[in-house]
Each structure stands twice: as structure tokens, then as C-alpha cells.
GROMACS .gro file of C-alpha atoms in nm:
model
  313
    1UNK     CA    1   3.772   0.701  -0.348
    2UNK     CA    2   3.798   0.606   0.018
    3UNK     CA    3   3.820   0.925   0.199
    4UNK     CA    4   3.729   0.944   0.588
    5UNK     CA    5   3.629   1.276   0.558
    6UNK     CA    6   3.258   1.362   0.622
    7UNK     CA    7   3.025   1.325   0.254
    8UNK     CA    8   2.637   1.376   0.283
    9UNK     CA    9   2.658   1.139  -0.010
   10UNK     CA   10   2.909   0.875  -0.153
   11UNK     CA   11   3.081   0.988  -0.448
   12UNK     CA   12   2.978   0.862  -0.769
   13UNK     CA   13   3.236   0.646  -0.921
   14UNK     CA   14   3.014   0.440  -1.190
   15UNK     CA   15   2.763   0.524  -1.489
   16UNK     CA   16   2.511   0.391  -1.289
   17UNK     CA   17   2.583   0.643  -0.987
   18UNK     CA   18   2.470   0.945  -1.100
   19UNK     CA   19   2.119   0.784  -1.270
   20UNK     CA   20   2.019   0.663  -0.885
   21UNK     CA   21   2.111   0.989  -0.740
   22UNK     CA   22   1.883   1.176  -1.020
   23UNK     CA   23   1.599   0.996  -0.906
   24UNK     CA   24   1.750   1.010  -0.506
   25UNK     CA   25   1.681   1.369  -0.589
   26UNK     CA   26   1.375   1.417  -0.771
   27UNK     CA   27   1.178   1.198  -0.472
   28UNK     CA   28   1.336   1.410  -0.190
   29UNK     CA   29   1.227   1.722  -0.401
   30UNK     CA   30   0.867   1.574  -0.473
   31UNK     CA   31   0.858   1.515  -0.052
   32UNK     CA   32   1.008   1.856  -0.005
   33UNK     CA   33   0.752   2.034  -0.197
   34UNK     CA   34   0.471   1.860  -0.070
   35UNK     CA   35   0.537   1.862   0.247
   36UNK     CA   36   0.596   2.253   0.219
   37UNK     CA   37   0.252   2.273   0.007
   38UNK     CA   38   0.093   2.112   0.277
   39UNK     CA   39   0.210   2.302   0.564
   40UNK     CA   40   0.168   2.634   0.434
   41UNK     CA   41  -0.187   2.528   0.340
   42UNK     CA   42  -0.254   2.394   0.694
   43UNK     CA   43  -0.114   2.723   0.836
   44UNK     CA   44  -0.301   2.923   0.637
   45UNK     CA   45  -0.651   2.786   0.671
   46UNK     CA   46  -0.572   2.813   1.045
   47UNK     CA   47  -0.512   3.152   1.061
   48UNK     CA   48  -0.832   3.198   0.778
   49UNK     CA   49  -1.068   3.001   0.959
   50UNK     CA   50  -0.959   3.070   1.283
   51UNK     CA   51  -1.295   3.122   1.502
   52UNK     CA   52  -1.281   3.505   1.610
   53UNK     CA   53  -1.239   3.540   1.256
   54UNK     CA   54  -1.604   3.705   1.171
   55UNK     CA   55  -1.539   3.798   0.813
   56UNK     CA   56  -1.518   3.447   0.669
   57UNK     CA   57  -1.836   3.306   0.459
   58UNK     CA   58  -1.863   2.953   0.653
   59UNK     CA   59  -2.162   2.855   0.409
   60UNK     CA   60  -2.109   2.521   0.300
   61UNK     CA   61  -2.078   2.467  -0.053
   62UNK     CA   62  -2.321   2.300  -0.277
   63UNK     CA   63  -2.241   2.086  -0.575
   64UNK     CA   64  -1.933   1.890  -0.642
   65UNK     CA   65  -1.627   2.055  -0.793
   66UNK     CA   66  -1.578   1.820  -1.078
   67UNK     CA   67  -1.268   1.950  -1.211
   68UNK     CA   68  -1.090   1.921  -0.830
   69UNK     CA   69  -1.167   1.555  -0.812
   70UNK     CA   70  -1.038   1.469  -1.127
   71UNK     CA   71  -0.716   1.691  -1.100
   72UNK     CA   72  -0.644   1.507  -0.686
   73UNK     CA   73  -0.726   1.186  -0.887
   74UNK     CA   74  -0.504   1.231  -1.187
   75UNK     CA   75  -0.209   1.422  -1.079
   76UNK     CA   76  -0.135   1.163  -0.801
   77UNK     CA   77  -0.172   0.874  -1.033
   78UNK     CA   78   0.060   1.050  -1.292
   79UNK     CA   79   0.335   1.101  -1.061
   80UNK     CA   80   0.357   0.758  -0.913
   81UNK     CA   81   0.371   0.617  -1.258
   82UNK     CA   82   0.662   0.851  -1.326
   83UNK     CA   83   0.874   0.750  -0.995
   84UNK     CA   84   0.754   0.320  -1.088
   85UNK     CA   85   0.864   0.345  -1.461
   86UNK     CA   86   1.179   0.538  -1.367
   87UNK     CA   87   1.251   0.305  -1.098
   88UNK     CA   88   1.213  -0.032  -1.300
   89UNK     CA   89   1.410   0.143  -1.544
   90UNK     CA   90   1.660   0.168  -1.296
   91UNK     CA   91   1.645  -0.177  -1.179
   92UNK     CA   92   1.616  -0.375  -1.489
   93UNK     CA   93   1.961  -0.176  -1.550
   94UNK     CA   94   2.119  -0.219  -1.294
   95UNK     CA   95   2.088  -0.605  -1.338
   96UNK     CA   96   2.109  -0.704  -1.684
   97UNK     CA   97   2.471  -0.635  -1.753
   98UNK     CA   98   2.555  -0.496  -2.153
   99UNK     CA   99   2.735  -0.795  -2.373
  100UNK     CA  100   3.091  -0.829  -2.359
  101UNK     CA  101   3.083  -0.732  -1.972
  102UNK     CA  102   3.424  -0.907  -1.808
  103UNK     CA  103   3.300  -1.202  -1.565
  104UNK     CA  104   3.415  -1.259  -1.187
  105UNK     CA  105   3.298  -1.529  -0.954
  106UNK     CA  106   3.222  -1.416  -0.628
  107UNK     CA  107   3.187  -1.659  -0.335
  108UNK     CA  108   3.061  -1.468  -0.005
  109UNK     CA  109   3.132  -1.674   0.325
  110UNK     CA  110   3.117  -1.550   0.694
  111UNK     CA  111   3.299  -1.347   0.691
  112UNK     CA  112   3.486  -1.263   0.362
  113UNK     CA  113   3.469  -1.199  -0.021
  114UNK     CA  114   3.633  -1.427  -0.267
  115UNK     CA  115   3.678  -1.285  -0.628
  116UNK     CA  116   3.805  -1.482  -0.907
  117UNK     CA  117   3.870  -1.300  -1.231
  118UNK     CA  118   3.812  -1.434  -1.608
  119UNK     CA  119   4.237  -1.587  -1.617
  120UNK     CA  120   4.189  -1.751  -1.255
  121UNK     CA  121   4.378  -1.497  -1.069
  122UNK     CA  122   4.165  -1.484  -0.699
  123UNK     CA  123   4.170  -1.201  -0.463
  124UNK     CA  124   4.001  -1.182  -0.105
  125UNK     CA  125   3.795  -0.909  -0.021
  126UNK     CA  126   3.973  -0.679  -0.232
  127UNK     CA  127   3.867  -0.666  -0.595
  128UNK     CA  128   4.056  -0.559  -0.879
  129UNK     CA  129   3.907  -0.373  -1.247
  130UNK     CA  130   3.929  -0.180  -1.470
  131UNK     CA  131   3.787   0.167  -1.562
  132UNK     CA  132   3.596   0.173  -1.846
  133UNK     CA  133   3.487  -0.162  -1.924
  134UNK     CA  134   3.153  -0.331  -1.787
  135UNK     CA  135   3.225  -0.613  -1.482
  136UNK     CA  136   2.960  -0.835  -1.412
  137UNK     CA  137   2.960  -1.022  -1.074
  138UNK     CA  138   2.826  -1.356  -1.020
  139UNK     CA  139   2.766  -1.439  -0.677
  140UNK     CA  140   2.665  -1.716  -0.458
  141UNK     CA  141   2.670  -1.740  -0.068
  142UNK     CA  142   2.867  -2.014   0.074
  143UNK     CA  143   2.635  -2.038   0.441
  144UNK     CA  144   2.428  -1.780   0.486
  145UNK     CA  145   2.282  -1.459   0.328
  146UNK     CA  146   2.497  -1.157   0.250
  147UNK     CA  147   2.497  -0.868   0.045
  148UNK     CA  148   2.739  -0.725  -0.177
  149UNK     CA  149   2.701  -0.313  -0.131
  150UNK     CA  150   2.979  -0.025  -0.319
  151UNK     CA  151   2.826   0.287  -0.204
  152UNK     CA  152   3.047   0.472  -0.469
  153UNK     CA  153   2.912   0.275  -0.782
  154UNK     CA  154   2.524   0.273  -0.607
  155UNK     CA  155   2.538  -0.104  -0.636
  156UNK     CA  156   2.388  -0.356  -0.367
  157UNK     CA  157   2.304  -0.731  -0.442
  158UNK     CA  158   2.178  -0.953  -0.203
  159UNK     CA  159   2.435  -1.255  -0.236
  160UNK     CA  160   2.222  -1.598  -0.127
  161UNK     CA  161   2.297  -1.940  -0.052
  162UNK     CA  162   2.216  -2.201  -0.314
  163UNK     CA  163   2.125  -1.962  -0.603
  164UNK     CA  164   2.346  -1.747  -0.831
  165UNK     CA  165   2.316  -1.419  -0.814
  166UNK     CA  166   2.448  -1.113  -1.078
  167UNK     CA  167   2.474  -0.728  -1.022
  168UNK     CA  168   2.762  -0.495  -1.292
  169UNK     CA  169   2.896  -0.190  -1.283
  170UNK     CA  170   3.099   0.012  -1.502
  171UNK     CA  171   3.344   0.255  -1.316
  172UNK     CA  172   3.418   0.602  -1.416
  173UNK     CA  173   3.697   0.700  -1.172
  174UNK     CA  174   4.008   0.539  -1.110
  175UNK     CA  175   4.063   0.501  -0.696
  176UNK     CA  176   4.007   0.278  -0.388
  177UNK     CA  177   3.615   0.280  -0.337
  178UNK     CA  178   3.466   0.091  -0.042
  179UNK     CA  179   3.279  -0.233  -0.017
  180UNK     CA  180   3.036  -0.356   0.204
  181UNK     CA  181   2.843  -0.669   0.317
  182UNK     CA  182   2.462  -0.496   0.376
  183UNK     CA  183   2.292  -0.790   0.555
  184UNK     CA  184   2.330  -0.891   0.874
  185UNK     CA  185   2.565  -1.197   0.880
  186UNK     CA  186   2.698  -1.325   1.212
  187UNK     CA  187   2.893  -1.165   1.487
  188UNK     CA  188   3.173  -1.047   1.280
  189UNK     CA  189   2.916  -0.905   0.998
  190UNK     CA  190   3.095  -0.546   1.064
  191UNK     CA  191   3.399  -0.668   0.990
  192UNK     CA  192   3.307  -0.846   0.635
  193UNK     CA  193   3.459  -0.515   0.448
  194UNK     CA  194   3.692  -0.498   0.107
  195UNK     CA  195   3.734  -0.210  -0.134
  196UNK     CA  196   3.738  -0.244  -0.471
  197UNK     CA  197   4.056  -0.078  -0.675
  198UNK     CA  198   3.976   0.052  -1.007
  199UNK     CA  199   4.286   0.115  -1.273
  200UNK     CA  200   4.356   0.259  -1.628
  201UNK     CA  201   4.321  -0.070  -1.850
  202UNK     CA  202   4.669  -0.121  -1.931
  203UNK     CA  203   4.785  -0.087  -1.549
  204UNK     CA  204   4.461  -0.411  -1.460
  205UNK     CA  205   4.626  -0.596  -1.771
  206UNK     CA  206   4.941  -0.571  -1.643
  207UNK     CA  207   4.821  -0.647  -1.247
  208UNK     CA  208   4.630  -0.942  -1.397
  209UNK     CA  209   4.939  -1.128  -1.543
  210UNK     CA  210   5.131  -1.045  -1.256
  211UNK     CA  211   5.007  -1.257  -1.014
  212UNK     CA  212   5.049  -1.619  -0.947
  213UNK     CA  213   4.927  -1.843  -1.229
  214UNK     CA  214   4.635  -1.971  -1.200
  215UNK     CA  215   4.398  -2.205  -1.424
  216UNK     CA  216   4.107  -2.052  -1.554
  217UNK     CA  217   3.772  -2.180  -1.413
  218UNK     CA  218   3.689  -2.352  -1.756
  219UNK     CA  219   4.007  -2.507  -1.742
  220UNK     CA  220   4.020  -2.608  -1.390
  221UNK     CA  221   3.644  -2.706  -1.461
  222UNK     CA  222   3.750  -2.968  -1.734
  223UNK     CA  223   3.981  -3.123  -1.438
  224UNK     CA  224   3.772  -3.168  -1.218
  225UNK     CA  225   3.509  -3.279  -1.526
  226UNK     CA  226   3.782  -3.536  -1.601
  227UNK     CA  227   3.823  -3.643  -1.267
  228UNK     CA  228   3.430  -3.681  -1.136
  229UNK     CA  229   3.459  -3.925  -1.477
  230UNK     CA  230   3.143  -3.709  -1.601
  231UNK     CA  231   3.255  -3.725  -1.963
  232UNK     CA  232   3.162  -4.122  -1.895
  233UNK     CA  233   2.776  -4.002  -1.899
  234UNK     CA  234   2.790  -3.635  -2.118
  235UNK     CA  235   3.000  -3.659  -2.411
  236UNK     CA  236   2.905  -3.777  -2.748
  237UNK     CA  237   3.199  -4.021  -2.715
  238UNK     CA  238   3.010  -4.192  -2.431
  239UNK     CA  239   2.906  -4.551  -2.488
  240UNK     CA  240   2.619  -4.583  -2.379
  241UNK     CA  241   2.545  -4.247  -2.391
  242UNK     CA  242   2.349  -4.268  -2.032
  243UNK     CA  243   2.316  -3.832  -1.984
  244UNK     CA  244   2.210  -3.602  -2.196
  245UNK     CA  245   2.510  -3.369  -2.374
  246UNK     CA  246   2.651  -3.106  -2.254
  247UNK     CA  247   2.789  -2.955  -2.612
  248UNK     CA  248   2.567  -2.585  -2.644
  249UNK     CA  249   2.325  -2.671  -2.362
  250UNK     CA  250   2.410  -2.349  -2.180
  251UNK     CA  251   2.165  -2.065  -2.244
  252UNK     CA  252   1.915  -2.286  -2.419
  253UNK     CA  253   1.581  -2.460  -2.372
  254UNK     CA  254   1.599  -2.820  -2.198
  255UNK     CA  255   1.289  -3.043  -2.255
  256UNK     CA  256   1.176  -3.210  -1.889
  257UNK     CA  257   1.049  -3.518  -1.867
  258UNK     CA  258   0.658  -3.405  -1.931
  259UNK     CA  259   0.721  -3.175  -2.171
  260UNK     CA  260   0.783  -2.905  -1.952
  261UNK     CA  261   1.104  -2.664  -2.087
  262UNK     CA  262   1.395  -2.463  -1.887
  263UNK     CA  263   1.672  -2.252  -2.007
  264UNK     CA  264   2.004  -2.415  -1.857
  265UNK     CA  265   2.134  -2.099  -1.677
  266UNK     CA  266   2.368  -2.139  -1.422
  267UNK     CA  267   2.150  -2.193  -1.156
  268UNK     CA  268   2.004  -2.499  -1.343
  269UNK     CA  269   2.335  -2.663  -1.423
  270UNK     CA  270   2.430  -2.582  -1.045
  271UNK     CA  271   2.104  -2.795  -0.951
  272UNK     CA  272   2.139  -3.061  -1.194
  273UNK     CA  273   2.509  -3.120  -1.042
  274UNK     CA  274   2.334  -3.145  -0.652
  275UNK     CA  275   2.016  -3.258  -0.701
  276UNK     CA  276   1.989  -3.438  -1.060
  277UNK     CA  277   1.673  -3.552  -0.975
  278UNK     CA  278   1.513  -3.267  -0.963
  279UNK     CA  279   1.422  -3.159  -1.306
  280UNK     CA  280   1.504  -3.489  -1.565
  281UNK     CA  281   1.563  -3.441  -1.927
  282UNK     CA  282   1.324  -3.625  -2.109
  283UNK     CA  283   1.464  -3.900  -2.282
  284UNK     CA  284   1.702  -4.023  -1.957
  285UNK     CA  285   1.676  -4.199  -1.658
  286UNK     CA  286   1.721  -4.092  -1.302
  287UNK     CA  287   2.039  -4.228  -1.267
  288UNK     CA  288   2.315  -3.962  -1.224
  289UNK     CA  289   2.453  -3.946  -0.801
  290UNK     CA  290   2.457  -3.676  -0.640
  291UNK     CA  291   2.760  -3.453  -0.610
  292UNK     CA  292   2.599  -3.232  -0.276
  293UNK     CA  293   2.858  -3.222  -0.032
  294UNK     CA  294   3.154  -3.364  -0.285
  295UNK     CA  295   3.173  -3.017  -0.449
  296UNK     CA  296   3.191  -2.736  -0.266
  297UNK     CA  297   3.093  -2.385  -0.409
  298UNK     CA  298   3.422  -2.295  -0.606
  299UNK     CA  299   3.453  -2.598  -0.775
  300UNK     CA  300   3.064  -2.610  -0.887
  301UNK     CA  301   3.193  -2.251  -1.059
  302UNK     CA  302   3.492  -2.463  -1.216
  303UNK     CA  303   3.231  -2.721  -1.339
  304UNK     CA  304   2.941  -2.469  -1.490
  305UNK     CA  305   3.239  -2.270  -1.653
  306UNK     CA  306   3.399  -2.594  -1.818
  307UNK     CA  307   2.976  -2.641  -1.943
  308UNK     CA  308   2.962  -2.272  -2.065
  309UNK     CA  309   3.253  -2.282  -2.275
  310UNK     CA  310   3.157  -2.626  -2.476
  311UNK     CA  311   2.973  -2.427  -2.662
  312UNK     CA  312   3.053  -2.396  -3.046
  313UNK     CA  313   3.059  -2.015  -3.218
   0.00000   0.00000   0.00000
């Protein structure tokens, strides 16, 4: 919760917060302990070896001490494996978001965050959800790059221009937690800041349908699907069917031209609406325009959401 009081540490407000501070802690320990080991050792072979100190056998050793090698050889190796698998653990978790996890679009532009939740309902730089439930955020950069950063939930996403990115978080505390933009933006970077408010389930429902109405991205998608006169191209009813379908293409395999295959994720349908050309289905021509410049970033969210949600259970 935001709190100016002084914290050596954010609080953890997320089920991913207190995994990254385990690991936060078992590193500083490990360079703690070391660094302890290491001193006392030096300090103690000083005073040892120390040269009015007569008493010492200073015959050099013969032979190799087989046992030693192995042991600074092994141990090391052992304990960075630990700290890399627990890390990618970590990481892959952090950004593969569970099923079911509630989507919201976020567009980051100098210097402010837009969030757009699953029923349309947008927000600027202040994002609403609710405790409990998984939120996955998918993110683009309007101009340059940002990052999205919630100390509280130990989440931090770089946010780019012209690619989608995707972080989640699950939070375990109801409050007002802080949010950040981590990379250096612009002259007003400092003042790119939000918080994110987390409620009790039934209070978000109720805060959702309170607002204005808004479309939904699908269904403001199909508008603007409508209106670009794309169904005249990607819909079975087409004739002449000049584009390939859109019906189920999301999440699967798309055959290039070549033989080459890519899984239509968001970024792919996001390039195949600015730059057709650049990957072509095999099968069609090179003959869609390009929409770069005629769409800006929201709307290419409308579009891909109207794609995603052609597909048939």
C-alpha cells in the first residue's frame, strides 16, 4: 500500500512477491557469508604468516591436494546452477501468465499509462483489479521505450515500441500500491507515475459497470473491421476470396510462402496489419495496403481482439 514512510523493502502485495524476495535473500546471504569466509581467512593467514612469526613451517608443500581441487571446482559449479535454475524458474513465471488470467491492454506513451480492461472501460495511469484473480498485461509502447515497474507485486516489464509485450500478477492485498515507468523516457520520465488499486472482487465488479460504457475491444474491433472493408478480403463470404481467413487463425501455425510456418500471435497479426508484406501466406498474393500510419496503436488492439475472438470453441 502506498505509504511514505521509510521501508528497506517494498511490501509484498502479490504471489509472486515473496518468491523474488526468497531468492533476494538467499544471494545476499551467499555474498554475506563469503565475503565473511573470506575476510576472516585473509585476516587470519596475516596474523599466521606474519614474518616475525618464527614458529610457522614455511616448507612448501609437495603433491597436489586432489580432493581441494575438486571440492573449489564442484562446490562453485553447484551453487551457480542452484541461483540459474531458481532464477529461470522465476522468470519463466513471472511471464507466462496461468489460463483464465483477466486481459488489459496497456498503451505506454510519453508520458502516461493507458489501461483498458476486458468490458472497454479505460483508465489513465491508474489501474484498477481485483484481488485474487490472475491479470495479465499486454503492452506496447506508443514512441519510445518504457517500462512498466510495481515494486509491491516485484513486477517490471520493459514496454517497447512496435512489439507486444506481457508481464501478470496476482495480488494478495487489497490497497493503493505504486507504479512506475523504470526506463528512462524523456524529460518528464519522473513524472510517468500511476498506482494500481486492488479491491475485494465484488467491489472491481461493481467499479467495472460503473463507469461510462464503453465497447469492448472485440467489438469496437469488428467496427473498425467493418469500416477498413477488411471482411471484403478475410471472410469466407468474400468473392473472390483475395486474403487468407481469419476464422481460428489466432494461436495457430500459418504456412509462409516457402514453406516456412509462424504461430499468429499478436505480434504477427499486428505486423501483417502494417507491413503485409512481410511474411505472405502461401497460397496469396502480395496485395493487401498497408494500414501503418491509418491505425494508430489502440485501434490495432481493437483489430487483433475482433481476430482473437473469431475463433470457434
Amino acid at each position: 500500500m502506498i505509504d511514505d514512510g521509510f521501508r528497506l523493502l517494498p511490501e509484498q502485495a502479490s504471489t509472486h512477491a515473496p518468491r523474488v524476495d526468497l531468492l533476494y535473500f538467499f544471494l545476499l546471504g551467499l555474498a554475506v557469508f563469503f565475503t565473511v569466509l573470506i575476510a576472516a581467512l585473509i585476516i587470519y593467514f596475516s596474523i599466521k604468516y606474519r614474518s616475525s612469526n618464527r614458529r610457522v613451517d614455511r616448507t612448501p608443500g609437495s603433491g597436489h591436494a586432489l580432493v581441494l581441487e575438486i571440492a573449489w571446482m564442484v562446490i562453485p559449479f553447484l551453487i551457480s546452477m542452484t541461483i540459474f535454475g531458481w532464477g529461470a524458474t522465476l522468470y519463466f513465471s513471472a511471464f507466462r501468465p496461468p489460463a483464465g488470467a483477466m486481459e488489459v491492454r496497456v498503451v505506454a506513451k510519453q508520458w502516461m499509462w493507458k489501461f483498458q480492461h476486458p468490458n472497454g472501460r479505460r483508465e489513465i495511469n491508474t489501474l484498477h483489479a481485483p484481488l485474487g484473480q490472475p491479470v495479465k498485461l499486454t503492452m506496447i509502447s506508443e514512441d519510445v521505450i518504457h517500462s512498466l515497474f510495481v515494486p509491491a507485486f516485484r513486477v517490471k516489464r520493459d514496454v517497447l515500441p512496435g512489439s507486444y509485450a506481457t508481464c501478470w500478477f496476482e495480488a494478495t492485498r487489497t490497497g493503493k500500491f505504486h507504479l512506475f515507468c523504470a526506463e528512462y523516457c524523456g524529460t518528464n520520465h519522473s513524472r510517468m507515475t500511476g498506482c494500481v488499486v486492488v479491491m475485494e472482487p465484488a467491489e472491481y465488479e461493481a467499479w467495472l459497470g460503473g463507469g461510462l460504457a464503453n465497447e469492448s475491444p472485440a467489438v469496437a474491433g469488428k467496427r473498425l473491421f467493418e469500416e477498413l472493408r477488411c471482411a471484403s478480403c478475410h471472410m469466407p463470404e468474400a468473392d473472390p476470396v483475395r486474403g487468407p481467413p481469419l476464422q481460428n487463425v489466432y494461436g495457430h501455425e500459418v504456412i509462409l510462402k516457402g514453406g516456412p510456418t509462424v504461430t499468429a500471435d499478436e505480434n504477427y497479426l499486428r505486423e501483417s496489419i502494417l507491413r503485409p508484406g512481410a511474411k505472405i501466406v502461401q497460397g496469396y498474393e502480395p496485395i493487401m495496403p498497408s494500414f501503418d500510419g491509418q491505425v494508430d496503436e489502440e485501434q490495432l488492439i481493437q483489430l487483433i481482439s475482433y481476430i482473437k475472438s473469431l475463433a470457434t470453441p
